[in-house]
Structures are given as C-alpha cells and as structure tokens.
C-alpha cells in the first residue's frame, strides 16, 4: 500500500541553525501539506502546496518557513533559523485532490531545538 | 471559523468494554468533511474514516462505528469490545470544502487507555 515517507525520523539542532525536513508524498497525489504537533498538543496546519506553489498557509507559517518540491518526488520544509519553540513533531501529508479528499500522513519528523 | 472540540482529554477503560469518543464541531459551511485519525504511541497519524456533511448514515467497520448527527454537530466514535491495541490518541478533524481552506482543523485529541 502506498504511503507517505519522511526523513529523518528525529532531528536535533542548535537554535539559529537551518533545518530541512524531507517528505516523499504518495506518487499519484497532487496536493501536499505540512502540519506540526507540539508535544502533547493538537495537530496544526502549516501550509499546503499544489502545482509548485503554496496554496494556503496558516499564521504559524511565517518568513522563517519555506517549502519546495525540488524534484518529482520530494517535498521539503525548511526552517531558516530555528527557535526553541520550533521543537515539535512535523507531519507531511498528501492527497490526490484538494479538500474533499483524504489527507494521508507520514510518520513524522521529531525536531528538537536546543 | 471552524472549530473541533474533543471534551474528553483522557478515557481509561478495561479491555472488552465499549467506549465512545465524542467530537463536536463548528462550521459555517454547508459542505464539509469530518475525519478521525488514530495516533498510536509510535506517533504516526493513521486515517480511520472520512464523512461528508451530506451523508448522515452511521458507519461500521469491524469493532469501530461512527455516529454523525448534524442536528447536534457531532461525529462520535465508538469502539466495541476494546482491545489493548486500541490504546492511542484519537483526533477528530474538520475540513471545510466550501470555504476553500486546505488545512484540516484538528481537535485536541482524546487519549484512550485500554487496560488489560
């Protein structure tokens, strides 16, 4: 069964460093998303991406964040200068269609900022 | 704006008991979708069900069943004859099709503990 994959599973970084989180969405899916979950809290939408551009972003997704689809399979989330409060689980998701379709989530990347 | 409320923070039951997880939502859209996801201790989010706002039929899948009632804006999830493997955090989520929002709005989750 096709699945969304994410690497790395755990990333530890120093405050102020740049991190790139990687995702490989399900191959026939056209819409890609990033969500984050601060430990013990609910899952929050960050950004959606379609046709090589951002479709929608939340208030959390400020100038420190960027997304990219560098090739035909990968979808990345970059945090330019990490802060302590960026520590969270980051989930990538993909769907075949927008909104009306089910979003399938990857296993997540746990980001720890020291 | 849309909102999902899962009032039960934690539920603990003994194996084989039935348990219902509550989900109440708010939306101004007439077309929307409701979801349940399971987050086991390993951390991934596992899709369980999607229901659109025009389909109020209850759904059963094995030991799982869902009760969607538009009149009370609720989409409750029942596990029958619970098992230890059902222990997880369960999230209810909402997507507004008409409003054009891409992101799912999640509730805070219910931590379900099934004791042997």
GROMACS .gro file of C-alpha atoms in nm:
model
  230
    1UNK     CA    1   0.000   0.000   0.000
    2UNK     CA    2   0.141   0.342  -0.094
    3UNK     CA    3   0.248   0.558   0.196
    4UNK     CA    4   0.399   0.894   0.274
    5UNK     CA    5   0.757   0.873   0.399
    6UNK     CA    6   0.956   1.129   0.594
    7UNK     CA    7   1.322   1.170   0.679
    8UNK     CA    8   1.482   1.199   0.920
    9UNK     CA    9   1.268   1.048   1.192
   10UNK     CA   10   1.442   1.264   1.451
   11UNK     CA   11   1.646   1.580   1.403
   12UNK     CA   12   1.836   1.760   1.675
   13UNK     CA   13   1.967   2.107   1.601
   14UNK     CA   14   2.104   2.412   1.774
   15UNK     CA   15   1.897   2.728   1.797
   16UNK     CA   16   1.960   2.953   1.499
   17UNK     CA   17   2.052   2.669   1.264
   18UNK     CA   18   1.869   2.589   0.944
   19UNK     CA   19   1.692   2.255   0.910
   20UNK     CA   20   1.534   2.083   0.614
   21UNK     CA   21   1.272   1.820   0.668
   22UNK     CA   22   1.204   1.585   0.380
   23UNK     CA   23   0.895   1.406   0.266
   24UNK     CA   24   0.808   1.177  -0.022
   25UNK     CA   25   0.432   1.200  -0.084
   26UNK     CA   26   0.225   0.921  -0.236
   27UNK     CA   27   0.320   0.911  -0.602
   28UNK     CA   28  -0.011   0.996  -0.770
   29UNK     CA   29  -0.104   1.267  -0.519
   30UNK     CA   30  -0.108   1.629  -0.628
   31UNK     CA   31  -0.157   1.817  -0.300
   32UNK     CA   32   0.099   1.829  -0.025
   33UNK     CA   33   0.081   1.961   0.327
   34UNK     CA   34   0.289   2.023   0.636
   35UNK     CA   35   0.148   2.014   0.986
   36UNK     CA   36   0.315   2.040   1.323
   37UNK     CA   37   0.230   1.899   1.664
   38UNK     CA   38   0.394   2.047   1.969
   39UNK     CA   39   0.435   1.775   2.230
   40UNK     CA   40   0.104   1.684   2.388
   41UNK     CA   41  -0.094   1.931   2.182
   42UNK     CA   42  -0.315   1.917   1.880
   43UNK     CA   43  -0.202   1.891   1.521
   44UNK     CA   44  -0.183   2.231   1.349
   45UNK     CA   45  -0.188   2.309   0.979
   46UNK     CA   46   0.115   2.495   0.844
   47UNK     CA   47   0.096   2.504   0.465
   48UNK     CA   48  -0.046   2.339   0.156
   49UNK     CA   49   0.128   2.314  -0.180
   50UNK     CA   50  -0.002   2.246  -0.528
   51UNK     CA   51   0.135   2.286  -0.876
   52UNK     CA   52   0.468   2.406  -0.743
   53UNK     CA   53   0.334   2.686  -0.535
   54UNK     CA   54   0.188   2.749  -0.193
   55UNK     CA   55  -0.188   2.712  -0.200
   56UNK     CA   56  -0.259   2.819   0.156
   57UNK     CA   57  -0.063   2.892   0.470
   58UNK     CA   58  -0.150   2.945   0.833
   59UNK     CA   59  -0.039   3.221   1.067
   60UNK     CA   60   0.227   2.989   1.203
   61UNK     CA   61   0.395   2.969   0.863
   62UNK     CA   62   0.596   3.290   0.881
   63UNK     CA   63   0.903   3.404   0.689
   64UNK     CA   64   1.122   3.154   0.873
   65UNK     CA   65   0.949   2.871   0.690
   66UNK     CA   66   0.963   2.775   0.325
   67UNK     CA   67   0.855   2.476   0.121
   68UNK     CA   68   0.983   2.335  -0.201
   69UNK     CA   69   0.939   2.046  -0.437
   70UNK     CA   70   1.295   2.018  -0.565
   71UNK     CA   71   1.227   1.720  -0.788
   72UNK     CA   72   0.945   1.491  -0.893
   73UNK     CA   73   0.925   1.305  -0.566
   74UNK     CA   74   1.048   1.508  -0.269
   75UNK     CA   75   0.866   1.779  -0.078
   76UNK     CA   76   1.066   1.974   0.177
   77UNK     CA   77   1.006   2.209   0.467
   78UNK     CA   78   1.289   2.445   0.555
   79UNK     CA   79   1.315   2.638   0.877
   80UNK     CA   80   1.575   2.908   0.825
   81UNK     CA   81   1.676   2.996   1.179
   82UNK     CA   82   1.529   2.757   1.432
   83UNK     CA   83   1.394   2.872   1.765
   84UNK     CA   84   1.333   2.671   2.079
   85UNK     CA   85   0.960   2.689   2.016
   86UNK     CA   86   1.001   2.517   1.680
   87UNK     CA   87   1.057   2.193   1.869
   88UNK     CA   88   0.769   1.972   1.760
   89UNK     CA   89   0.668   1.675   1.551
   90UNK     CA   90   0.632   1.778   1.187
   91UNK     CA   91   0.399   1.576   0.971
   92UNK     CA   92   0.387   1.573   0.595
   93UNK     CA   93   0.062   1.472   0.427
   94UNK     CA   94  -0.060   1.429   0.073
   95UNK     CA   95  -0.391   1.393  -0.105
   96UNK     CA   96  -0.496   1.318  -0.456
   97UNK     CA   97  -0.743   1.604  -0.469
   98UNK     CA   98  -0.790   1.920  -0.269
   99UNK     CA   99  -1.005   1.949   0.041
  100UNK     CA  100  -1.258   1.683  -0.049
  101UNK     CA  101  -1.002   1.410  -0.041
  102UNK     CA  102  -0.842   1.228   0.247
  103UNK     CA  103  -0.502   1.351   0.357
  104UNK     CA  104  -0.262   1.067   0.431
  105UNK     CA  105   0.008   1.146   0.681
  106UNK     CA  106   0.367   1.039   0.704
  107UNK     CA  107   0.522   0.906   1.024
  108UNK     CA  108   0.653   1.247   1.124
  109UNK     CA  109   0.991   1.404   1.199
  110UNK     CA  110   1.056   1.494   1.558
  111UNK     CA  111   1.253   1.820   1.563
  112UNK     CA  112   1.437   1.910   1.882
  113UNK     CA  113   1.590   2.256   1.902
  114UNK     CA  114   1.848   2.300   2.177
  115UNK     CA  115  -1.418   3.000   1.179
  116UNK     CA  116  -1.418   2.626   1.211
  117UNK     CA  117  -1.357   2.453   1.541
  118UNK     CA  118  -1.342   2.096   1.667
  119UNK     CA  119  -1.394   2.013   2.033
  120UNK     CA  120  -1.300   1.686   2.193
  121UNK     CA  121  -1.401   1.741   2.551
  122UNK     CA  122  -1.265   1.411   2.680
  123UNK     CA  123  -0.895   1.457   2.740
  124UNK     CA  124  -0.838   1.103   2.860
  125UNK     CA  125  -1.050   0.792   2.889
  126UNK     CA  126  -0.945   0.473   3.061
  127UNK     CA  127  -1.142   0.151   3.031
  128UNK     CA  128  -1.082  -0.215   3.087
  129UNK     CA  129  -1.033  -0.439   2.787
  130UNK     CA  130  -1.355  -0.562   2.623
  131UNK     CA  131  -1.555  -0.263   2.737
  132UNK     CA  132  -1.722  -0.042   2.480
  133UNK     CA  133  -1.606   0.317   2.467
  134UNK     CA  134  -1.731   0.627   2.286
  135UNK     CA  135  -1.515   0.922   2.195
  136UNK     CA  136  -1.701   1.248   2.149
  137UNK     CA  137  -1.642   1.507   1.880
  138UNK     CA  138  -1.835   1.831   1.839
  139UNK     CA  139  -1.762   2.065   1.553
  140UNK     CA  140  -1.845   2.419   1.446
  141UNK     CA  141  -1.858   2.541   1.089
  142UNK     CA  142  -2.048   2.794   0.882
  143UNK     CA  143  -2.010   2.587   0.567
  144UNK     CA  144  -2.288   2.363   0.446
  145UNK     CA  145  -2.036   2.137   0.275
  146UNK     CA  146  -1.767   1.995   0.496
  147UNK     CA  147  -1.583   1.675   0.576
  148UNK     CA  148  -1.515   1.510   0.907
  149UNK     CA  149  -1.232   1.274   0.984
  150UNK     CA  150  -1.098   1.056   1.260
  151UNK     CA  151  -0.730   0.980   1.291
  152UNK     CA  152  -0.554   0.748   1.533
  153UNK     CA  153  -0.212   0.832   1.679
  154UNK     CA  154  -0.061   0.524   1.846
  155UNK     CA  155   0.235   0.556   2.086
  156UNK     CA  156   0.472   0.528   1.789
  157UNK     CA  157   0.350   0.873   1.681
  158UNK     CA  158   0.220   0.837   1.329
  159UNK     CA  159  -0.127   0.956   1.227
  160UNK     CA  160  -0.342   0.680   1.089
  161UNK     CA  161  -0.653   0.766   0.889
  162UNK     CA  162  -0.967   0.593   1.012
  163UNK     CA  163  -1.266   0.748   0.839
  164UNK     CA  164  -1.392   1.040   0.632
  165UNK     CA  165  -1.754   1.150   0.627
  166UNK     CA  166  -1.909   1.429   0.420
  167UNK     CA  167  -2.178   1.661   0.552
  168UNK     CA  168  -2.447   1.522   0.323
  169UNK     CA  169  -2.414   1.166   0.442
  170UNK     CA  170  -2.554   1.116   0.789
  171UNK     CA  171  -2.560   0.740   0.772
  172UNK     CA  172  -2.378   0.574   1.053
  173UNK     CA  173  -2.083   0.365   0.955
  174UNK     CA  174  -1.949   0.043   1.099
  175UNK     CA  175  -1.612  -0.109   1.030
  176UNK     CA  176  -1.543  -0.415   1.239
  177UNK     CA  177  -1.533  -0.306   1.602
  178UNK     CA  178  -1.540   0.063   1.504
  179UNK     CA  179  -1.853   0.264   1.443
  180UNK     CA  180  -1.924   0.629   1.386
  181UNK     CA  181  -2.237   0.828   1.461
  182UNK     CA  182  -2.277   1.152   1.266
  183UNK     CA  183  -2.556   1.385   1.376
  184UNK     CA  184  -2.582   1.721   1.205
  185UNK     CA  185  -2.854   1.834   1.444
  186UNK     CA  186  -2.607   1.830   1.731
  187UNK     CA  187  -2.293   1.892   1.519
  188UNK     CA  188  -2.140   1.575   1.650
  189UNK     CA  189  -1.938   1.295   1.499
  190UNK     CA  190  -1.880   1.039   1.771
  191UNK     CA  191  -1.664   0.731   1.750
  192UNK     CA  192  -1.738   0.406   1.931
  193UNK     CA  193  -1.506   0.114   1.980
  194UNK     CA  194  -1.685  -0.206   2.070
  195UNK     CA  195  -1.510  -0.475   2.275
  196UNK     CA  196  -1.199  -0.262   2.316
  197UNK     CA  197  -0.854  -0.417   2.297
  198UNK     CA  198  -0.519  -0.308   2.436
  199UNK     CA  199  -0.404  -0.231   2.080
  200UNK     CA  200  -0.671   0.037   2.064
  201UNK     CA  201  -0.473   0.243   2.314
  202UNK     CA  202  -0.382   0.564   2.134
  203UNK     CA  203  -0.469   0.929   2.098
  204UNK     CA  204  -0.767   0.978   1.868
  205UNK     CA  205  -0.816   1.302   1.679
  206UNK     CA  206  -1.130   1.430   1.517
  207UNK     CA  207  -1.075   1.676   1.231
  208UNK     CA  208  -1.279   1.902   1.006
  209UNK     CA  209  -1.229   2.025   0.651
  210UNK     CA  210  -1.448   2.298   0.504
  211UNK     CA  211  -1.494   2.236   0.134
  212UNK     CA  212  -1.695   2.547   0.065
  213UNK     CA  213  -1.464   2.784   0.242
  214UNK     CA  214  -1.173   2.670   0.038
  215UNK     CA  215  -0.946   2.602   0.332
  216UNK     CA  216  -0.691   2.335   0.257
  217UNK     CA  217  -0.585   2.250   0.605
  218UNK     CA  218  -0.760   2.018   0.842
  219UNK     CA  219  -0.871   2.162   1.173
  220UNK     CA  220  -0.799   1.912   1.446
  221UNK     CA  221  -0.944   1.873   1.790
  222UNK     CA  222  -0.709   1.840   2.085
  223UNK     CA  223  -0.744   1.464   2.085
  224UNK     CA  224  -0.865   1.204   2.332
  225UNK     CA  225  -0.609   0.978   2.492
  226UNK     CA  226  -0.766   0.635   2.514
  227UNK     CA  227  -0.612   0.388   2.755
  228UNK     CA  228  -0.726   0.028   2.739
  229UNK     CA  229  -0.619  -0.165   3.045
  230UNK     CA  230  -0.577  -0.543   3.024
   0.00000   0.00000   0.00000
